[in-house]
Coordinates of C-alpha atoms and ligand atoms in Angstrom, one line a residue:
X1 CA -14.5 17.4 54.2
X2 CA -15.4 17.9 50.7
X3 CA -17.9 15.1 49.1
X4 CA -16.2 13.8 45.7
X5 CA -18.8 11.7 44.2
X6 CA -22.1 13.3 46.2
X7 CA -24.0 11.6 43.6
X8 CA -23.5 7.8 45.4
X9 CA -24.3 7.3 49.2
X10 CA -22.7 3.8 50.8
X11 CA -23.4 1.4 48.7
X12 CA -25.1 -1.5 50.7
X13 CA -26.1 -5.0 50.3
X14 CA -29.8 -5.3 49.2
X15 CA -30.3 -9.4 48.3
X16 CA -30.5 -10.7 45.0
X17 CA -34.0 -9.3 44.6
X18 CA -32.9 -5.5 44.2
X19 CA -33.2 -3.7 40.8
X20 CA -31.1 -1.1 42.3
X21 CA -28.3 -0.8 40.4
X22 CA -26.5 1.5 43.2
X23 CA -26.6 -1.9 45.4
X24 CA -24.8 -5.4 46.2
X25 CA -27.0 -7.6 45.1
X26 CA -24.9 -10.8 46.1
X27 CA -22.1 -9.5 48.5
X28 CA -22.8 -9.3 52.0
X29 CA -19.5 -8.4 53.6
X30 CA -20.6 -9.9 57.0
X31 CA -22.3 -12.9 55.6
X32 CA -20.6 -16.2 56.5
X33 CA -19.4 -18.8 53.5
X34 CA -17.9 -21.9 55.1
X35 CA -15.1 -20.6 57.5
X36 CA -15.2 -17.5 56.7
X37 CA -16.8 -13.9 56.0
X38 CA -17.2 -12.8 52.2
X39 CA -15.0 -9.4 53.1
X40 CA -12.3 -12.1 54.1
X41 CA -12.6 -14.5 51.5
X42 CA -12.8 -11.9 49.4
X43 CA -9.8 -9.1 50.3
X44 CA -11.2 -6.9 47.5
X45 CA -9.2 -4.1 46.6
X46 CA -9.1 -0.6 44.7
X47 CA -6.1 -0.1 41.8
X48 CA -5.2 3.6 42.3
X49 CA -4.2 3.8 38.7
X50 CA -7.4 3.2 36.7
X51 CA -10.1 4.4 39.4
X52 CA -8.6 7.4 40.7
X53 CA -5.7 8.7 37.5
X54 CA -7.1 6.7 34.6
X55 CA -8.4 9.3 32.0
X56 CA -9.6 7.2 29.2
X57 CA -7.1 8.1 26.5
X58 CA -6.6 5.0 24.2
X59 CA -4.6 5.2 20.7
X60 CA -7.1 7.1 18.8
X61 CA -8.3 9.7 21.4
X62 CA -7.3 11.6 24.4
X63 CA -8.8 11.5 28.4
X64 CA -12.7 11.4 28.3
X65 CA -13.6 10.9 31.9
X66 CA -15.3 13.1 33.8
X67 CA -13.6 13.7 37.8
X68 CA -14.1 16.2 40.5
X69 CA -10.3 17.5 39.8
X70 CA -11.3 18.3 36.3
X71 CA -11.3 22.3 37.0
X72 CA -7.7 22.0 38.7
X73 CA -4.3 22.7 37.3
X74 CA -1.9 22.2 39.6
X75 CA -0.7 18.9 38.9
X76 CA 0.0 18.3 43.1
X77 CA -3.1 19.9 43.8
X78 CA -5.2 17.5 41.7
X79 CA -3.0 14.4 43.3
X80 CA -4.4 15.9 46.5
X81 CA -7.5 15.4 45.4
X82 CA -7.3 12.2 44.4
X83 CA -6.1 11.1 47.7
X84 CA -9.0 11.8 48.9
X85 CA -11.2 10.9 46.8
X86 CA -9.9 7.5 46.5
X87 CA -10.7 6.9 50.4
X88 CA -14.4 8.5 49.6
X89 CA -14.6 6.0 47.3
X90 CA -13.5 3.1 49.0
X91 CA -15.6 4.1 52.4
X92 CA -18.5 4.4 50.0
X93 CA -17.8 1.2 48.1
X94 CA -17.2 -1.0 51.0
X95 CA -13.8 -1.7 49.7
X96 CA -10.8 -2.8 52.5
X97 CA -7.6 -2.6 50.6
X98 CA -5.9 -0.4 47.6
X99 CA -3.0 -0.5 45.8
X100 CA -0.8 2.0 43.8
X101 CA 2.6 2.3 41.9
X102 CA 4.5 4.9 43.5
X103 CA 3.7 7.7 40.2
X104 CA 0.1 7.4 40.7
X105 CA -0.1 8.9 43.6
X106 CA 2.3 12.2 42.2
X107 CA 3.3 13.7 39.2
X108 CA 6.8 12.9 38.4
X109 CA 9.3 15.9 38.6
X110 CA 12.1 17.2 36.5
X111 CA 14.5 15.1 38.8
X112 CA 14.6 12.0 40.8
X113 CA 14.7 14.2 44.3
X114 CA 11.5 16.3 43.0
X115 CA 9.8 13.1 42.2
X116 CA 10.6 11.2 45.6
X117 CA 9.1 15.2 47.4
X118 CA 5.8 14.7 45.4
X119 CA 5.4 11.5 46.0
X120 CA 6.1 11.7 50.1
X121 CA 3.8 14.1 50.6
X122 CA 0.7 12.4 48.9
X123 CA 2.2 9.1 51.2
X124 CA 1.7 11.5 54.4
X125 CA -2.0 12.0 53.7
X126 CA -2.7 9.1 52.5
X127 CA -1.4 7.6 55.8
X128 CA -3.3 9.7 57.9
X129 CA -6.5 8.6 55.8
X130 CA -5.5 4.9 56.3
X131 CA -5.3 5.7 60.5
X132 CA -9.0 7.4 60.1
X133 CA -10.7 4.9 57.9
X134 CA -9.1 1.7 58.7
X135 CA -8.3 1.1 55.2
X136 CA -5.0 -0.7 54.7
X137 CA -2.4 -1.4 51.4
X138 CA -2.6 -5.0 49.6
X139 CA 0.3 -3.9 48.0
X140 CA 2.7 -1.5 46.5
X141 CA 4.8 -1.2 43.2
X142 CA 7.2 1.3 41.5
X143 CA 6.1 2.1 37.2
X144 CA 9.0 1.1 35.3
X145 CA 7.5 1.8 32.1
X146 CA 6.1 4.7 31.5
X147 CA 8.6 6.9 31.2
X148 CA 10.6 7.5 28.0
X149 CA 13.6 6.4 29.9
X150 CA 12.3 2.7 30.1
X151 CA 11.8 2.2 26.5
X152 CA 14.3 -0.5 26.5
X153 CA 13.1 -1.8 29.8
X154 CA 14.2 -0.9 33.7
X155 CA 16.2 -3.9 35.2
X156 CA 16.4 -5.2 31.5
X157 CA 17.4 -2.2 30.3
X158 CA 20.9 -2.3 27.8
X159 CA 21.8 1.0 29.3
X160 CA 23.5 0.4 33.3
X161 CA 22.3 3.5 34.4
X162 CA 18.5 3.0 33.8
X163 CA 19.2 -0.2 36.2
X164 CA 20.4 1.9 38.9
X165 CA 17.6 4.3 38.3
X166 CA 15.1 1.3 38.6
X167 CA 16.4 0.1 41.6
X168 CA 16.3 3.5 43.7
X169 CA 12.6 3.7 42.5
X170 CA 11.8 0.6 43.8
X171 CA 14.0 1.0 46.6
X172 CA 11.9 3.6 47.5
X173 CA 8.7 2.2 46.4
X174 CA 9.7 -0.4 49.1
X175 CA 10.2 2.1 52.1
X176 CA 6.8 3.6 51.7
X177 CA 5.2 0.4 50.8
X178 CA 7.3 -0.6 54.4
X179 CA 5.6 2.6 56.0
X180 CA 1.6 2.1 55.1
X181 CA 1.8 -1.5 56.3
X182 CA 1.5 -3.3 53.2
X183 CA 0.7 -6.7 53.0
X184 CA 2.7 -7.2 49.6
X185 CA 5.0 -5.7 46.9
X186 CA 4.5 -6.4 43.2
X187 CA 6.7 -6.7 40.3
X188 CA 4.9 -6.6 36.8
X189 CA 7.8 -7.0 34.7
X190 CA 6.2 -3.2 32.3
X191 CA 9.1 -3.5 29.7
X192 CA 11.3 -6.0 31.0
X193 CA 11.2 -7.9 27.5
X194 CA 12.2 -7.5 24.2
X195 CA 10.5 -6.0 20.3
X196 CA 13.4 -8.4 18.4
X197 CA 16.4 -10.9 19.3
X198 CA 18.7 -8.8 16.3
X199 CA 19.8 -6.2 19.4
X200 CA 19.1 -8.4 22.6
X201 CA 21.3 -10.3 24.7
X202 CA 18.7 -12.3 26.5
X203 CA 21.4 -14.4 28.7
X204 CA 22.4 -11.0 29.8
X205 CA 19.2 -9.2 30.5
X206 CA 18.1 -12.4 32.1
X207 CA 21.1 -12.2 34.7
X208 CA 20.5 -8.9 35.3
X209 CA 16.4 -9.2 36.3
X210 CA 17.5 -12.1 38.3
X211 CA 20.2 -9.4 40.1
X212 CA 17.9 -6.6 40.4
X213 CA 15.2 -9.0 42.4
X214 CA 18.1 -10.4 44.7
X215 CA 18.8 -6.8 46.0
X216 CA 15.3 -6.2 46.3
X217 CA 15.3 -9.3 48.5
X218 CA 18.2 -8.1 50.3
X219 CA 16.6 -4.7 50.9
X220 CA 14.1 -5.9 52.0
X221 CA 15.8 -7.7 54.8
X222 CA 17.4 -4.9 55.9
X223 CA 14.7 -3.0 56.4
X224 CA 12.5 -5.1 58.3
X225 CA 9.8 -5.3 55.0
X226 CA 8.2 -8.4 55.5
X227 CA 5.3 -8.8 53.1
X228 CA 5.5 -10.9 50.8
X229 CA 7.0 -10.0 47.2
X230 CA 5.1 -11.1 44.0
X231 CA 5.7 -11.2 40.6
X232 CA 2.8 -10.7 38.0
X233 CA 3.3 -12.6 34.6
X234 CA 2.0 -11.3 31.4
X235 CA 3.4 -12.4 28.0
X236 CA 3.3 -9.4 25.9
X237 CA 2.3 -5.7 25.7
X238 CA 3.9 -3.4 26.0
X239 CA 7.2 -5.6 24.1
X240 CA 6.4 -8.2 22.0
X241 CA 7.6 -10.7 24.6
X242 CA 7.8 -10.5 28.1
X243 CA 10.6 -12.7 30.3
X244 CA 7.8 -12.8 33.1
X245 CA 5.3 -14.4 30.3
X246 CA 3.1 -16.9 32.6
X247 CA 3.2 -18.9 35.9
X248 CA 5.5 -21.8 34.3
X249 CA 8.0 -19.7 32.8
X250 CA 9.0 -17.5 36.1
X251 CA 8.9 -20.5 38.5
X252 CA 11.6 -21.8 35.8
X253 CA 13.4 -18.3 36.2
X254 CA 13.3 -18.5 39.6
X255 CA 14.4 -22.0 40.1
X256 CA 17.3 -21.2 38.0
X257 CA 18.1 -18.0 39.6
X258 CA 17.2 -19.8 43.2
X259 CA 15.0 -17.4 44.1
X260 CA 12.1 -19.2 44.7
X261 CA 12.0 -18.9 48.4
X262 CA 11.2 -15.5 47.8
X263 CA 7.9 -14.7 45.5
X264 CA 4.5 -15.8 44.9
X265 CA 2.4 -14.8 42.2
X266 CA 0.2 -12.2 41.1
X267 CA -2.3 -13.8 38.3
X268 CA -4.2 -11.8 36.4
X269 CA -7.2 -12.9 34.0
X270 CA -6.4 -10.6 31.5
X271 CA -2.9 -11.6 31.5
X272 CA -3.9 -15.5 31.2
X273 CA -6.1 -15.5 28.6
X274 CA -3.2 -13.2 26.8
X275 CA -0.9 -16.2 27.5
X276 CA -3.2 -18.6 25.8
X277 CA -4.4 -19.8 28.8
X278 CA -7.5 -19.6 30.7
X279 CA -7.6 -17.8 34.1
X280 CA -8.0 -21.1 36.1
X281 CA -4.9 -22.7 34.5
X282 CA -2.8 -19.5 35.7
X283 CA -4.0 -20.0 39.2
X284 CA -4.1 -23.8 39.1
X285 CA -0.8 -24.1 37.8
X286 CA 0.1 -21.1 40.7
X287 CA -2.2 -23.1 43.1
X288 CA -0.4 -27.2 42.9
X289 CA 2.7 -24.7 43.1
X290 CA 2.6 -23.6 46.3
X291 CA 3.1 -19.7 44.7
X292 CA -0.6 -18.7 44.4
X293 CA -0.3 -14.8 45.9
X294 CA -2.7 -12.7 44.9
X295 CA -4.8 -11.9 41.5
X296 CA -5.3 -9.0 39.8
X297 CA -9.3 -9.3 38.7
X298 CA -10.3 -8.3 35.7
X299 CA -11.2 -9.8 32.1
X300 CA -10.4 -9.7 28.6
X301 CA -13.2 -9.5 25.3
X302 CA -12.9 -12.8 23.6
X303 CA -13.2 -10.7 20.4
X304 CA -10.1 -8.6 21.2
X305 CA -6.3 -9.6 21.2
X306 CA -4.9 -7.3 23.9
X307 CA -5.3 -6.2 27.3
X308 CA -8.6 -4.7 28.1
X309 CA -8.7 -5.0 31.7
X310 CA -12.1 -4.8 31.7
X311 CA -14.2 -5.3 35.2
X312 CA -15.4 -9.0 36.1
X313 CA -18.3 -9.7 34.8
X314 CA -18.3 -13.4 34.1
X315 CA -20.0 -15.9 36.5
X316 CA -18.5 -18.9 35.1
X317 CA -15.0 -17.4 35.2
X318 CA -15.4 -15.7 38.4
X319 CA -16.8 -19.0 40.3
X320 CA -13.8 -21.4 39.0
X321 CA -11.1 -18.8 40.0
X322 CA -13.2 -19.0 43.3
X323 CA -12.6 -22.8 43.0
X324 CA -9.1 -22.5 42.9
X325 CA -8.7 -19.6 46.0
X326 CA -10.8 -21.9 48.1
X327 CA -8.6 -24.9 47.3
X328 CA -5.8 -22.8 48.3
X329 CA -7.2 -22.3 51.7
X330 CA -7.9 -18.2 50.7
X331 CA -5.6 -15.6 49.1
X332 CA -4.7 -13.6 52.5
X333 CA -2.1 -11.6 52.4
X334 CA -3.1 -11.4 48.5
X335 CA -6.1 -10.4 47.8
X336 CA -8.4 -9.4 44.7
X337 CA -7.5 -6.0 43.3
X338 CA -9.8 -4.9 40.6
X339 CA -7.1 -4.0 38.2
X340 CA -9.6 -3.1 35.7
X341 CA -10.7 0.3 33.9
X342 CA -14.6 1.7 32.8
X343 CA -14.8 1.9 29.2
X344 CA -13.8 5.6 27.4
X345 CA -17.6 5.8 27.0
X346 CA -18.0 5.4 30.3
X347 CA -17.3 8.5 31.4
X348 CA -19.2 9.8 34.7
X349 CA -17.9 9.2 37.7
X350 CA -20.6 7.0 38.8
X351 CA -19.7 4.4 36.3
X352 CA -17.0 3.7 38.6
X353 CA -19.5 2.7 41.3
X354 CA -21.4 0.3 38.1
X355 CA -18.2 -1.2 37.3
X356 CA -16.9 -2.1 40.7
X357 CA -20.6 -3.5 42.2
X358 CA -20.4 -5.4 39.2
X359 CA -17.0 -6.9 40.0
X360 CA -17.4 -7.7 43.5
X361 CA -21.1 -8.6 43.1
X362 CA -19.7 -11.0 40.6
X363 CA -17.0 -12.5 42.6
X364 CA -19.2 -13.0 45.0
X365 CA -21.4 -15.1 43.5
X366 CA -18.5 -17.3 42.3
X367 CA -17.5 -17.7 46.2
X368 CA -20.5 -18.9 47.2
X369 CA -21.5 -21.6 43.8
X370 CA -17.6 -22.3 44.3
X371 CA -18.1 -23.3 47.8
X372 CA -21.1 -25.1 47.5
X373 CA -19.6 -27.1 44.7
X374 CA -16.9 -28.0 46.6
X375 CA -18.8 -29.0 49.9
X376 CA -20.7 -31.3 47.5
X377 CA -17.8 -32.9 46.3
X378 CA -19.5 -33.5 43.0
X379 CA -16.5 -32.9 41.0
X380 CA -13.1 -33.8 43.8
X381 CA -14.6 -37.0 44.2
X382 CA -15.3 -37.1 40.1
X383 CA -11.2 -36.6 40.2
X384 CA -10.6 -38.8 42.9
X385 CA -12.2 -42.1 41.2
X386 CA -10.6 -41.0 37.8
X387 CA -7.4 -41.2 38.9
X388 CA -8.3 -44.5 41.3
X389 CA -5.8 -46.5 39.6
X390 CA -3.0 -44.9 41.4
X391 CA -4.6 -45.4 45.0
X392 CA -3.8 -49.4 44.7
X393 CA -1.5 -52.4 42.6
X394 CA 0.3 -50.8 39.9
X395 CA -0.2 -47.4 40.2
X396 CA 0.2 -47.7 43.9
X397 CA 4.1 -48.6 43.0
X398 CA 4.7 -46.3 40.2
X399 CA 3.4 -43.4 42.7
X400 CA 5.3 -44.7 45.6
X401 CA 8.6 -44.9 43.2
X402 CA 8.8 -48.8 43.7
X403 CA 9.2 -49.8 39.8
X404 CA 11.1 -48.8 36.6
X405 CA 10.2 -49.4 33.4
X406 CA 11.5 -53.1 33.8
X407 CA 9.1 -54.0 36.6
X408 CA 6.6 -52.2 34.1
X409 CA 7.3 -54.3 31.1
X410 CA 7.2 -57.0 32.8
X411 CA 3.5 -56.3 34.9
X412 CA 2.3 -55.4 31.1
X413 CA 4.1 -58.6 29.6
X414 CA 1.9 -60.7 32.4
X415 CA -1.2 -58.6 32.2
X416 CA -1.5 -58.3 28.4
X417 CA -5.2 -57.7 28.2
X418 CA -7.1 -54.7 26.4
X419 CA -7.0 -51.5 29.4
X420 CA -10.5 -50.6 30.4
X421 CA -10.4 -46.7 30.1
X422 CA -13.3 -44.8 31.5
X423 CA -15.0 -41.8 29.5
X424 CA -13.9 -38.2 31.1
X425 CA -17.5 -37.0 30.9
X426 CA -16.6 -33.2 30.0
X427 CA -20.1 -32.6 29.1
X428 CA -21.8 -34.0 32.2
X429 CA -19.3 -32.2 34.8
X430 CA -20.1 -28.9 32.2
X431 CA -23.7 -29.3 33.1
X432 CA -23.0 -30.0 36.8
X433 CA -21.1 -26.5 36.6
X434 CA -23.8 -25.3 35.2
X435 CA -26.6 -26.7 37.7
X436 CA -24.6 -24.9 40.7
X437 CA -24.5 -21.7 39.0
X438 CA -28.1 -21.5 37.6
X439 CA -29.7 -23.4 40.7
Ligands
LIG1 C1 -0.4 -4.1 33.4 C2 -0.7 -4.4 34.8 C3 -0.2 -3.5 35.8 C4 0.3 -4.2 37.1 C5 1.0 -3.4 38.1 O1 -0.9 -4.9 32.5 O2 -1.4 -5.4 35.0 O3 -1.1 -2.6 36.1 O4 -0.8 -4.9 37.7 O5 2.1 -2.7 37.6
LIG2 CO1 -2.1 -6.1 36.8

């Protein structure tokens, strides 16, 4: 078969001695942290759409990357490509899962039949890839918003037509997801939001979104899909606000809805620091929830107010989001999908290869300072002794539910003596961060 990117052979662990940049330096797929190999911790997986159909245009400029399909025109015959190309890749990379919307893997055609034939066959190769290579899906999705006809959003949409021509996208999205074996199906809500209350009925659009996922639940029923449906929050861009805008706001959706049997999360950095939040809130709050899925790993530049999706690069941020997946006894079915893009300069197809080592080298290092941290109990039993007054007297009641706020008026009435509070010693648990990540 033809080679794609003949400049890269398997990229291989090397130790963290290796100045070769074309090497892990810190993950060892077979290497062992706690219960556990790193490729399993870890789940790491390819996004279809910015590796393998990501050009590089951005509002000022049009596609600067550099691919293999460059010299094609065929627009079926360059999604060939691809196909293959993105298995070369992950072989080469060491990479176990992917994940796609269904238009990335086929041009869209003139009508909804055409673009269901384009997409099917890319599915058939790419299944027969998945059977030689052993690689398998993480998950699936349909793009309801790039196309004109989403402007208003898909499920949100005012139009009742655009529903219905959301729903047999994902309906179909769903049956090929079904058909590769993959482990989970994502909803990022593209355009499901509004630019300005003067033309929105938000009780209305909310009903609908809240429909639209209750027939995807019942599809999925019906057909036997049984991975595990996420939703990804983000709270603006494209609209101005997005319903799904961060972890609180769609476990309140879904409680109202009752849905919440049904979906996990899909937390991505960039999307949390968007929200105002960091990247560890998103997956604590996901985490003491009982909804933390799967994450989409990437970062933000502090220096920048929208989406960058750039590749993982941050230790510190990397090793507290480990902090939280171990607490939450692993991802699995999620995973880590690198849902991240090179930069428009970086435009040779071996900045791909850069850009990922860097991501998964990063992570990796975060598992393992995350796991020795934790098997210190440096900073649980910190937690544990700051919150002590609960385990006993008092606390020990209000925790069990035994008093009200007379029993507590009267227990201060009795005790009325100055409350010893105890400092919260943010700078020393800072440095003990630090000591596990430097040391
Ligand atoms: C957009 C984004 C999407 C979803 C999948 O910000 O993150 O790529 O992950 O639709
Ligand atoms: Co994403």
């Amino acid at each position: 078969m033809k080679e794609f990117f003949p400049e890269v052979k398997k990229v291989q662990f090397e130790g963290a001695k290796s100045k070769n940049p074309l090497a892990f330096r810190y993950y060892n797929p077979d290497e062992v942290v706690g219960d556990k190999t790193m490729r399993d911790h870890l789940r790491f997986s390819m996004a279809y759409w910015h590796t393998m159909t990501g050009g590089g245009r951005d509002m000022f400029g049009s596609e600067s990357m550099v691919r293999p399909w460059d010299e094609l025109t065929d627009p079926m015959e360059v999604a060939r490509m691809r196909a293959y190309a993105s298995f070369e890749f992950m072989e080469k990379m060491q990479i176990p899962y992917f994940c796609f919307h269904d238009i990335d893997l086929a041009p869209e055609g003139k009508t909804l039949r055409e673009t269901f034939k384009n997409v099917d066959e890319i599915v058939a190769i790419i299944k027969d890839l998945m059977a030689q290579t052993g690689k398998k899906l993480l998950w699936g999705t349909a793009n309801l918003f790039g196309h004109p006809r989403f402007m208003h959003g898909a499920a949100t949409s005012p139009n009742a037509d655009v529903f219905a021509y959301a729903a047999a996208r994902v309906k179909r999205a769903l049956d090929i997801t079904k058909e590769l074996g993959g482990e989970n199906y994502v909803f990022w809500g593209g355009r499901e939001g509004y630019e300005t209350l003067l033309n929105t009925d938000m009780k209305l659009e909310l009903d609908n979104l809240a429909r639209f996922f209750e027939m995807a639940v019942e599809y999925a029923q019906e057909i036997g899909f049984t991975g595990q449906f996420l939703i990804e929050p983000k709270p603006k861009e494209p609209t101005k606000h997005q319903y799904d805008f961060d972890t609180a706001s769609v476990l309140a959706f879904l409680h109202t809805y009752g849905l919440e049997k049904h979906f996990k999360m899909n937390i991505e950095a960039n999307h949390a620091t968007l929200a105002g939040h960091t990247f560890q809130h998103e997956l604590r709050y996901a985490r003491i929830n009982g909804v933390l899925g799967s994450v989409d790993a990437n970062q933000g530049d502090e220096l920048l107010g929208w989406d960058t999706d750039q590749f993982p690069t941050n230790i510190y941020t990397t090793t507290l989001a480990m902090y939280e997946i171990l607490l939450n006894g692993g991802l699995a079915p999620g995973g880590l999908n690198f849902d991240a893009k090179v930069r428009r300069g970086s435009f040779e197809p071996v900045d791909l290869f850069h850009a990922h080592i860097s991501g998964m080298d990063a992570f990796a290092y975060g598992l393992k300072v995350a796991h020795r941290l934790l098997e210190s109990g440096e900073i649980e039993n910190f937690i544990a002794e700051r919150y002590a007054s609960y385990q006993e007297g008092i606390g020990k009641q209000i925790v069990s539910g035994e008093v009200g706020f007379k029993e507590l008026t009267e227990y201060v009435l009795e005790n009325d003596r100055p409350i010893a509070l105890t400092s919260g010693r943010q700078e020393m648990l800072e440095n003990i961060l630090n000591r596990y990540i430097l040391d």
